[in-house]
Amino acid sequence: MTGGDQDILLDCEAVSCTLATSRGPLALLKDVTFRLGRRTALGIVGESGAGKSMLIKGIMGLTPSDITVAGRIGLDGEDMVAMPEARKRALLGRKVGMVFQNPMTSLNPFVRVGRQIDEASRLHLRLGKAEARARAIALLSQVGIPDPQECYAEYPHRFSGGMKQRIMIATALACEPELLIADEATTALDVTVQKDILDLLQALQGQRRMSMILVTHNLAVVASRTDELLVLYGGRVVEYGPTERVFAAPRHRYTEALLSAVPRMDEPAHTRLRTIPGRPPDPQDRPAGCPFAARCPAAEERCRQEMPGMTLDADGRHGFACFVPVPAPGPGATAARAEATS
Ligand SMILES: Nc1ncnc2c1ncn2[C@@H]1O[C@H](COP(=O)(O)OP(=O)(O)O)[C@@H](O)[C@H]1O
Ligand code: SF4
Ligand SMILES: [Mg+2]
């Protein structure tokens, strides 16, 4: 999220997603602003219902017809919100690859693996049949499929969950995307497989010099795999900044609570997982003020009345929307704590 515009791949400004209901418009996502640099990995985190998938659907033009997307979503300098549908499809198809939580919702069980990978590259890169096949087999090999030629000719249902997700990743890479988005891509998998898939995504991002967005409810997933972090709560960005800085010194009370709920390696195995007491607000009765007020141990009267604006730290890279932020650590403390978590 640094540098001039040339370095920015995705630029979201005041993005909102509003649902039309019989009782009037309902904001599911409001005023989401962030910039994603080229070759940068961004983690989007927050509890279930925070609006993470809604944001990704908004970016990908996948929102249902009763949801209106507003604001600016710039991809490589072009505003997709204002763009005709066909052009947007072509742009997204060429530049963005997507991996979902359940590979079977995006892989067609009745179509052979090879054809599913070839379809995208033949359409968007205009490759011939033989060329597309050779590339697909190379991709299957890169994502760690043991026998890529055999896999190419098989149906997806023949493979385990982890292997299906590898196939899904190969499909997402078919058009050499500049941005790979993984929305809870490992949530449905066994813990050991999760780590393998996350390591694969991280390696591919580096090798292919892509940008990546990892969407997750699990902060441990993004800790060592992303450069930047965006924390969503109640459909709003509550904190963002360089991942190391946010982990070392969170300023928003929600981020602090979320971080203290992540199990630490140095805790005994039987330690009970801490959770944040209470539940996130329903979009239908979100409070007028800070969305976290009902659960926040530091809440003051003002928090319930007014929406806190974004406060930026000295270099403008770390922002938080909180009236009573966690005190900033003294000089030197951030670096020391960052070292301790890495
Ligand atoms: N198609 C939809 N119609 C109405 N409300 C929706 C729809 N999809 C999601 N929502 C609501 O929008 C909010 C954000 O959902 P979502 O983005 O899926 O959360 P997350 O991915 O962070 O768990 C939730 O309150 C959810 O109930
Ligand atoms: S604005 Fe107030 S209620 Fe919201 S997180 Fe900060 S202290 Fe808590
Ligand atoms: Mg989701």
mmCIF file of N, CA and C in Angstrom, residues 240-242 245 249 251 310-320 328:
data_model
loop_
_atom_site.group_PDB
_atom_site.id
_atom_site.type_symbol
_atom_site.label_atom_id
_atom_site.label_comp_id
_atom_site.label_asym_id
_atom_site.label_seq_id
_atom_site.Cartn_x
_atom_site.Cartn_y
_atom_site.Cartn_z
ATOM 1 N N TYR A 240 -6.366 -0.961 9.947
ATOM 2 C CA TYR A 240 -5.542 -1.509 8.867
ATOM 3 C C TYR A 240 -4.111 -1.072 9.082
ATOM 4 N N GLY A 241 -3.203 -1.761 8.429
ATOM 5 C CA GLY A 241 -1.794 -1.382 8.531
ATOM 6 C C GLY A 241 -0.901 -2.548 8.202
ATOM 7 N N PRO A 242 0.418 -2.312 8.248
ATOM 8 C CA PRO A 242 1.352 -3.414 8.018
ATOM 9 C C PRO A 242 1.098 -4.518 9.043
ATOM 10 N N ARG A 245 3.062 -4.617 12.259
ATOM 11 C CA ARG A 245 2.772 -3.509 13.170
ATOM 12 C C ARG A 245 1.451 -3.733 13.900
ATOM 13 N N ALA A 249 1.313 -4.129 17.808
ATOM 14 C CA ALA A 249 0.696 -3.047 18.573
ATOM 15 C C ALA A 249 -0.667 -2.680 18.003
ATOM 16 N N ARG A 251 -4.258 -1.110 17.762
ATOM 17 C CA ARG A 251 -4.760 0.099 18.420
ATOM 18 C C ARG A 251 -6.278 0.048 18.627
ATOM 19 N N MET A 310 -11.315 7.533 11.180
ATOM 20 C CA MET A 310 -10.012 6.862 11.117
ATOM 21 C C MET A 310 -8.914 7.787 11.660
ATOM 22 N N THR A 311 -8.137 7.288 12.592
ATOM 23 C CA THR A 311 -6.959 8.021 13.068
ATOM 24 C C THR A 311 -5.747 7.342 12.438
ATOM 25 N N LEU A 312 -4.815 8.155 11.913
ATOM 26 C CA LEU A 312 -3.632 7.567 11.282
ATOM 27 C C LEU A 312 -2.407 7.779 12.159
ATOM 28 N N ASP A 313 -1.493 6.836 12.123
ATOM 29 C CA ASP A 313 -0.251 7.054 12.862
ATOM 30 C C ASP A 313 0.658 7.977 12.058
ATOM 31 N N ALA A 314 1.848 8.240 12.598
ATOM 32 C CA ALA A 314 2.698 9.303 12.047
ATOM 33 C C ALA A 314 2.984 9.151 10.555
ATOM 34 N N ASP A 315 3.262 7.938 10.074
ATOM 35 C CA ASP A 315 3.598 7.810 8.644
ATOM 36 C C ASP A 315 2.375 7.480 7.782
ATOM 37 N N GLY A 316 1.192 7.469 8.396
ATOM 38 C CA GLY A 316 -0.045 7.299 7.635
ATOM 39 C C GLY A 316 -0.301 5.889 7.150
ATOM 40 N N ARG A 317 0.488 4.916 7.586
ATOM 41 C CA ARG A 317 0.301 3.543 7.085
ATOM 42 C C ARG A 317 -0.562 2.684 7.988
ATOM 43 N N HIS A 318 -0.753 3.112 9.222
ATOM 44 C CA HIS A 318 -1.534 2.339 10.191
ATOM 45 C C HIS A 318 -2.710 3.204 10.640
ATOM 46 N N GLY A 319 -3.939 2.722 10.393
ATOM 47 C CA GLY A 319 -5.119 3.501 10.766
ATOM 48 C C GLY A 319 -6.050 2.695 11.657
ATOM 49 N N PHE A 320 -6.788 3.392 12.528
ATOM 50 C CA PHE A 320 -7.742 2.702 13.411
ATOM 51 C C PHE A 320 -8.887 3.649 13.719
ATOM 52 N N ALA A 328 -0.475 3.502 22.499
ATOM 53 C CA ALA A 328 0.657 3.121 21.642
ATOM 54 C C ALA A 328 1.822 2.756 22.532
#
